[in-house]
mmCIF file of C-alpha atoms in Angstrom:
data_model
loop_
_atom_site.group_PDB
_atom_site.id
_atom_site.type_symbol
_atom_site.label_atom_id
_atom_site.label_comp_id
_atom_site.label_asym_id
_atom_site.label_seq_id
_atom_site.Cartn_x
_atom_site.Cartn_y
_atom_site.Cartn_z
ATOM 1 C CA THR A 1 -9.007 -1.599 12.851
ATOM 2 C CA GLN A 2 -5.682 -2.833 14.153
ATOM 3 C CA LEU A 3 -2.999 -0.205 14.723
ATOM 4 C CA LEU A 4 0.418 -0.931 13.293
ATOM 5 C CA GLU A 5 3.325 1.031 14.737
ATOM 6 C CA GLN A 6 6.581 1.269 12.841
ATOM 7 C CA SER A 7 9.855 2.457 14.311
ATOM 8 C CA PRO A 8 11.868 4.419 13.770
ATOM 9 C CA GLN A 9 9.935 6.794 11.541
ATOM 10 C CA PHE A 10 13.158 8.147 10.020
ATOM 11 C CA LEU A 11 16.593 6.565 9.751
ATOM 12 C CA SER A 12 19.659 7.941 8.029
ATOM 13 C CA ILE A 13 22.860 5.877 8.015
ATOM 14 C CA GLN A 14 26.077 5.465 6.060
ATOM 15 C CA GLU A 15 26.594 2.955 3.301
ATOM 16 C CA GLY A 16 27.864 -0.374 4.651
ATOM 17 C CA GLU A 17 26.162 -0.156 8.045
ATOM 18 C CA ASN A 18 23.531 -2.579 9.292
ATOM 19 C CA LEU A 19 20.064 -1.553 10.414
ATOM 20 C CA THR A 20 16.823 -2.937 11.792
ATOM 21 C CA VAL A 21 13.336 -1.479 11.551
ATOM 22 C CA TYR A 22 10.339 -2.697 13.473
ATOM 23 C CA CYS A 23 6.614 -3.200 13.071
ATOM 24 C CA ASN A 24 4.452 -3.796 16.125
ATOM 25 C CA SER A 25 0.783 -4.427 16.652
ATOM 26 C CA SER A 26 -1.712 -4.221 19.462
ATOM 27 C CA SER A 27 -3.052 -7.644 18.523
ATOM 28 C CA VAL A 28 -2.134 -10.778 16.602
ATOM 29 C CA PHE A 29 -1.435 -10.474 12.892
ATOM 30 C CA SER A 30 -3.138 -12.870 10.493
ATOM 31 C CA SER A 31 -0.295 -12.356 8.028
ATOM 32 C CA LEU A 32 2.146 -9.523 7.526
ATOM 33 C CA GLN A 33 3.658 -8.015 4.426
ATOM 34 C CA TRP A 34 6.609 -5.688 3.953
ATOM 35 C CA TYR A 35 6.680 -3.207 1.084
ATOM 36 C CA ARG A 36 9.233 -0.748 -0.248
ATOM 37 C CA GLN A 37 8.097 2.454 -1.869
ATOM 38 C CA GLU A 38 10.365 4.719 -3.880
ATOM 39 C CA PRO A 39 9.571 8.355 -4.728
ATOM 40 C CA GLY A 40 7.014 8.686 -7.505
ATOM 41 C CA GLU A 41 6.049 5.025 -7.373
ATOM 42 C CA GLY A 42 3.590 2.752 -5.647
ATOM 43 C CA PRO A 43 4.551 0.265 -2.922
ATOM 44 C CA VAL A 44 6.170 -2.950 -4.122
ATOM 45 C CA LEU A 45 5.794 -6.157 -2.149
ATOM 46 C CA LEU A 46 9.020 -7.530 -0.650
ATOM 47 C CA VAL A 47 7.784 -10.458 1.429
ATOM 48 C CA THR A 48 4.800 -12.053 3.160
ATOM 49 C CA VAL A 49 5.207 -13.782 6.537
ATOM 50 C CA VAL A 50 2.493 -15.978 7.937
ATOM 51 C CA THR A 51 3.858 -18.331 10.605
ATOM 52 C CA GLY A 52 5.045 -17.214 14.060
ATOM 53 C CA GLY A 53 8.840 -17.338 14.281
ATOM 54 C CA GLU A 54 9.205 -17.361 10.508
ATOM 55 C CA VAL A 55 12.384 -15.928 9.004
ATOM 56 C CA LYS A 56 12.694 -15.044 5.325
ATOM 57 C CA LYS A 57 15.704 -13.710 3.472
ATOM 58 C CA LEU A 58 15.827 -11.619 0.334
ATOM 59 C CA LYS A 59 19.493 -11.037 -0.526
ATOM 60 C CA ARG A 60 20.718 -8.637 2.194
ATOM 61 C CA LEU A 61 17.261 -8.244 3.729
ATOM 62 C CA THR A 62 16.128 -10.524 6.565
ATOM 63 C CA PHE A 63 12.503 -10.496 7.684
ATOM 64 C CA GLN A 64 11.429 -11.978 10.985
ATOM 65 C CA PHE A 65 7.937 -12.625 12.317
ATOM 66 C CA GLY A 66 7.613 -12.721 16.094
ATOM 67 C CA ASP A 67 6.692 -15.984 17.786
ATOM 68 C CA ALA A 68 3.444 -14.463 19.042
ATOM 69 C CA ARG A 69 2.734 -12.884 15.618
ATOM 70 C CA LYS A 70 2.393 -9.409 17.128
ATOM 71 C CA ASP A 71 5.627 -7.965 15.818
ATOM 72 C CA SER A 72 7.988 -8.152 12.872
ATOM 73 C CA SER A 73 11.402 -6.798 11.969
ATOM 74 C CA LEU A 74 13.348 -6.061 8.825
ATOM 75 C CA HIS A 75 17.134 -6.226 9.061
ATOM 76 C CA ILE A 76 19.356 -4.919 6.277
ATOM 77 C CA THR A 77 22.997 -5.960 6.176
ATOM 78 C CA ALA A 78 25.635 -3.732 4.591
ATOM 79 C CA ALA A 79 23.117 -1.120 3.458
ATOM 80 C CA GLN A 80 23.552 0.431 0.033
ATOM 81 C CA PRO A 81 22.216 3.708 -1.424
ATOM 82 C CA GLY A 82 19.800 1.660 -3.535
ATOM 83 C CA ASP A 83 18.076 0.566 -0.304
ATOM 84 C CA THR A 84 16.864 4.140 0.229
ATOM 85 C CA GLY A 85 13.080 4.353 0.353
ATOM 86 C CA LEU A 86 9.967 4.152 2.480
ATOM 87 C CA TYR A 87 9.497 0.757 4.110
ATOM 88 C CA LEU A 88 5.937 -0.136 4.994
ATOM 89 C CA CYS A 89 4.548 -3.045 6.931
ATOM 90 C CA ALA A 90 0.964 -4.059 6.358
ATOM 91 C CA GLU A 91 -1.411 -6.633 7.718
ATOM 92 C CA LEU A 92 -3.353 -8.522 5.092
ATOM 93 C CA ILE A 93 -6.924 -8.949 6.285
ATOM 94 C CA GLN A 94 -7.916 -12.342 4.913
ATOM 95 C CA GLY A 95 -11.124 -12.628 2.961
ATOM 96 C CA ALA A 96 -11.410 -8.872 2.467
ATOM 97 C CA GLN A 97 -8.011 -8.841 0.753
ATOM 98 C CA LYS A 98 -7.525 -5.542 2.545
ATOM 99 C CA LEU A 99 -4.213 -4.129 3.657
ATOM 100 C CA VAL A 100 -3.854 -2.141 6.870
ATOM 101 C CA PHE A 101 -0.583 -0.214 6.746
ATOM 102 C CA GLY A 102 1.799 1.178 9.301
ATOM 103 C CA GLN A 103 2.975 4.750 8.848
ATOM 104 C CA GLY A 104 6.298 3.634 7.422
ATOM 105 C CA THR A 105 10.022 4.037 8.067
ATOM 106 C CA ARG A 106 11.794 6.450 5.758
ATOM 107 C CA LEU A 107 15.300 5.103 5.222
ATOM 108 C CA THR A 108 18.168 7.085 3.726
ATOM 109 C CA ILE A 109 21.498 5.444 2.961
ATOM 110 C CA ASN A 110 24.265 7.979 2.441
ATOM 111 C CA PRO A 111 27.181 7.112 0.127
ATOM 112 C CA GLU B 1 3.895 -5.849 -19.350
ATOM 113 C CA ALA B 2 1.627 -6.529 -16.363
ATOM 114 C CA GLN B 3 0.770 -3.253 -14.755
ATOM 115 C CA VAL B 4 -1.685 -0.934 -13.036
ATOM 116 C CA THR B 5 -1.984 2.490 -14.653
ATOM 117 C CA GLN B 6 -3.465 5.660 -13.207
ATOM 118 C CA ASN B 7 -4.338 8.972 -14.828
ATOM 119 C CA PRO B 8 -3.645 11.719 -14.288
ATOM 120 C CA ARG B 9 -0.413 11.443 -12.329
ATOM 121 C CA TYR B 10 -0.691 15.005 -11.066
ATOM 122 C CA LEU B 11 -3.779 17.197 -10.697
ATOM 123 C CA ILE B 12 -4.370 20.605 -9.184
ATOM 124 C CA THR B 13 -7.994 21.634 -8.918
ATOM 125 C CA VAL B 14 -10.320 23.894 -6.965
ATOM 126 C CA THR B 15 -12.885 23.154 -4.299
ATOM 127 C CA GLY B 16 -16.139 21.785 -5.672
ATOM 128 C CA LYS B 17 -15.006 20.954 -9.204
ATOM 129 C CA LYS B 18 -15.864 17.317 -9.933
ATOM 130 C CA LEU B 19 -12.981 15.110 -10.987
ATOM 131 C CA THR B 20 -12.275 11.485 -11.864
ATOM 132 C CA VAL B 21 -9.034 9.572 -11.436
ATOM 133 C CA THR B 22 -8.876 6.553 -13.694
ATOM 134 C CA CYS B 23 -7.320 3.190 -12.849
ATOM 135 C CA SER B 24 -6.802 0.303 -15.219
ATOM 136 C CA GLN B 25 -5.113 -3.103 -14.864
ATOM 137 C CA ASN B 26 -4.183 -5.596 -17.574
ATOM 138 C CA MET B 27 -3.777 -8.698 -15.372
ATOM 139 C CA ASN B 28 -7.422 -9.858 -15.379
ATOM 140 C CA HIS B 29 -7.537 -9.306 -11.617
ATOM 141 C CA GLU B 30 -10.898 -9.515 -9.895
ATOM 142 C CA TYR B 31 -9.997 -7.426 -6.862
ATOM 143 C CA MET B 32 -9.241 -3.698 -7.058
ATOM 144 C CA SER B 33 -9.001 -0.990 -4.445
ATOM 145 C CA TRP B 34 -8.140 2.650 -3.831
ATOM 146 C CA TYR B 35 -5.889 3.988 -1.074
ATOM 147 C CA ARG B 36 -4.834 7.451 -0.040
ATOM 148 C CA GLN B 37 -1.434 8.158 1.479
ATOM 149 C CA ASP B 38 -0.878 11.023 3.885
ATOM 150 C CA PRO B 39 2.275 11.895 5.875
ATOM 151 C CA GLY B 40 2.455 10.034 9.160
ATOM 152 C CA LEU B 41 -0.667 7.998 8.409
ATOM 153 C CA GLY B 42 0.524 5.392 5.922
ATOM 154 C CA LEU B 43 -1.946 4.197 3.297
ATOM 155 C CA ARG B 44 -5.640 3.988 4.124
ATOM 156 C CA GLN B 45 -8.208 2.160 2.047
ATOM 157 C CA ILE B 46 -10.972 4.270 0.498
ATOM 158 C CA TYR B 47 -13.056 1.748 -1.492
ATOM 159 C CA TYR B 48 -12.584 -1.722 -2.856
ATOM 160 C CA SER B 49 -14.231 -3.977 -5.411
ATOM 161 C CA MET B 50 -14.310 -7.777 -5.360
ATOM 162 C CA ASN B 51 -15.596 -8.018 -8.929
ATOM 163 C CA VAL B 52 -17.602 -6.245 -11.616
ATOM 164 C CA GLU B 53 -20.547 -4.318 -10.138
ATOM 165 C CA VAL B 54 -19.433 -5.258 -6.580
ATOM 166 C CA THR B 55 -17.985 -2.384 -4.542
ATOM 167 C CA ASP B 56 -17.725 -1.623 -0.841
ATOM 168 C CA LYS B 57 -16.450 1.050 1.516
ATOM 169 C CA GLY B 58 -13.019 0.944 3.036
ATOM 170 C CA ASP B 59 -11.843 2.894 6.062
ATOM 171 C CA VAL B 60 -12.116 6.456 4.682
ATOM 172 C CA PRO B 61 -14.905 6.509 2.024
ATOM 173 C CA GLU B 62 -16.446 9.914 2.805
ATOM 174 C CA GLY B 63 -16.377 12.266 -0.178
ATOM 175 C CA TYR B 64 -15.533 9.562 -2.720
ATOM 176 C CA LYS B 65 -17.416 7.376 -5.171
ATOM 177 C CA VAL B 66 -16.307 4.458 -7.313
ATOM 178 C CA SER B 67 -17.722 2.295 -10.061
ATOM 179 C CA ARG B 68 -16.743 -1.076 -11.525
ATOM 180 C CA LYS B 69 -18.504 -1.526 -14.851
ATOM 181 C CA GLU B 70 -15.647 -3.463 -16.428
ATOM 182 C CA LYS B 71 -13.158 -5.823 -14.844
ATOM 183 C CA ARG B 72 -10.098 -3.842 -15.876
ATOM 184 C CA ASN B 73 -11.236 -0.336 -14.807
ATOM 185 C CA PHE B 74 -11.961 1.130 -11.372
ATOM 186 C CA PRO B 75 -12.314 4.929 -11.472
ATOM 187 C CA LEU B 76 -12.308 7.082 -8.341
ATOM 188 C CA ILE B 77 -14.758 9.979 -8.427
ATOM 189 C CA LEU B 78 -14.678 13.094 -6.274
ATOM 190 C CA GLU B 79 -18.044 14.804 -6.811
ATOM 191 C CA SER B 80 -17.171 17.941 -4.841
ATOM 192 C CA PRO B 81 -13.508 17.915 -3.839
ATOM 193 C CA SER B 82 -12.398 19.712 -0.700
ATOM 194 C CA PRO B 83 -8.909 20.708 0.511
ATOM 195 C CA ASN B 84 -8.816 17.798 3.007
ATOM 196 C CA GLN B 85 -8.808 15.449 0.020
ATOM 197 C CA THR B 86 -5.415 16.748 -1.012
ATOM 198 C CA SER B 87 -3.371 13.571 -0.943
ATOM 199 C CA LEU B 88 -1.460 10.920 -2.872
ATOM 200 C CA TYR B 89 -3.810 8.290 -4.257
ATOM 201 C CA PHE B 90 -2.974 4.712 -5.207
ATOM 202 C CA CYS B 91 -4.975 2.105 -7.048
ATOM 203 C CA ALA B 92 -4.165 -1.567 -6.456
ATOM 204 C CA SER B 93 -5.305 -4.896 -7.898
ATOM 205 C CA SER B 94 -4.934 -8.592 -7.130
ATOM 206 C CA LEU B 95 -6.460 -11.955 -7.826
ATOM 207 C CA ARG B 96 -9.469 -12.735 -5.697
ATOM 208 C CA PRO B 97 -8.481 -14.444 -2.445
ATOM 209 C CA ARG B 98 -9.234 -18.125 -2.076
ATOM 210 C CA GLY B 99 -9.143 -19.457 1.459
ATOM 211 C CA THR B 100 -5.858 -18.560 3.105
ATOM 212 C CA ARG B 101 -4.053 -17.738 -0.132
ATOM 213 C CA THR B 102 -2.219 -14.440 0.184
ATOM 214 C CA ASP B 103 -2.246 -12.787 -3.197
ATOM 215 C CA THR B 104 0.138 -10.052 -4.163
ATOM 216 C CA GLN B 105 -1.426 -6.644 -4.548
ATOM 217 C CA TYR B 106 0.012 -4.609 -7.394
ATOM 218 C CA PHE B 107 -0.019 -0.864 -6.971
ATOM 219 C CA GLY B 108 -0.235 1.838 -9.586
ATOM 220 C CA PRO B 109 2.277 4.716 -9.695
ATOM 221 C CA GLY B 110 0.048 7.117 -7.777
ATOM 222 C CA THR B 111 -1.888 10.316 -8.461
ATOM 223 C CA ARG B 112 -0.900 13.422 -6.557
ATOM 224 C CA LEU B 113 -4.019 15.554 -6.064
ATOM 225 C CA THR B 114 -4.066 19.105 -4.740
ATOM 226 C CA VAL B 115 -7.410 20.763 -3.990
ATOM 227 C CA LEU B 116 -7.184 24.525 -3.510
#
C-alpha cells in the first residue's frame, strides 16, 4: 500500500494569514482527493485532482497536483477561523473504490 | 436528506463483549466500507462491500466481521472486542465505480468506541 505523507502535521496561524500544506507519495498517484474533517464529523470531500499539473480552486482554497503526480498541495489565502479542521489527502484506488489516507494536517486558525 | 447514519455514536464496552455498529445509507449506493481512524495514522480501511452479499477485506480486517444483506445497511461486528480496537470508526458509501469515474464517498458522523 502506498504511503502518503502530509506536512506539517500541526499548523496554528492567525486569521488573515496564508498557508500551504503538502501531501507527498513514494509513487505515482492515480487520482488524489482532499478532505476536511471537523470535530465530531466524518471527512467531507473538497476536491479530486486527476491530471498532472492540474490546479483547482474552491473559493480561497487552491489545490495543485504535481506534474509527476507524486505530490499535491493545498493553499489557503486569508485564512479564517472557519477553516479550522483536519485536512486529509487520500489516493483513490481505481476499481476498488478504496481510499488510502495520509495522517492529516490539523489546522487551527486563531481569531 | 442524503446521508450516512451510524449508531451508536459513542460506546464504552469491556473486553470480549460482542458488539455491532450499524451503518445505513439512503442514497441507493452500491459501494460501502468501514474505516478506523487513529491518531497519527489517518483512516485505514477495515472491510468494504461492492454490493449485496459481496464483501472483502481491507487493510486492517483482523477482529472484525461485516455483512451486507440489504443494499442500505452494512453493520460492523466485533465478536470479541479488545482494547486495541479502541478507535473512531467511520462508515462510507458511494456509487459503484465505472471505468475511471471517481465517485464521491460520503462518510457517516463516526462512532467513538472504547474497549476497557
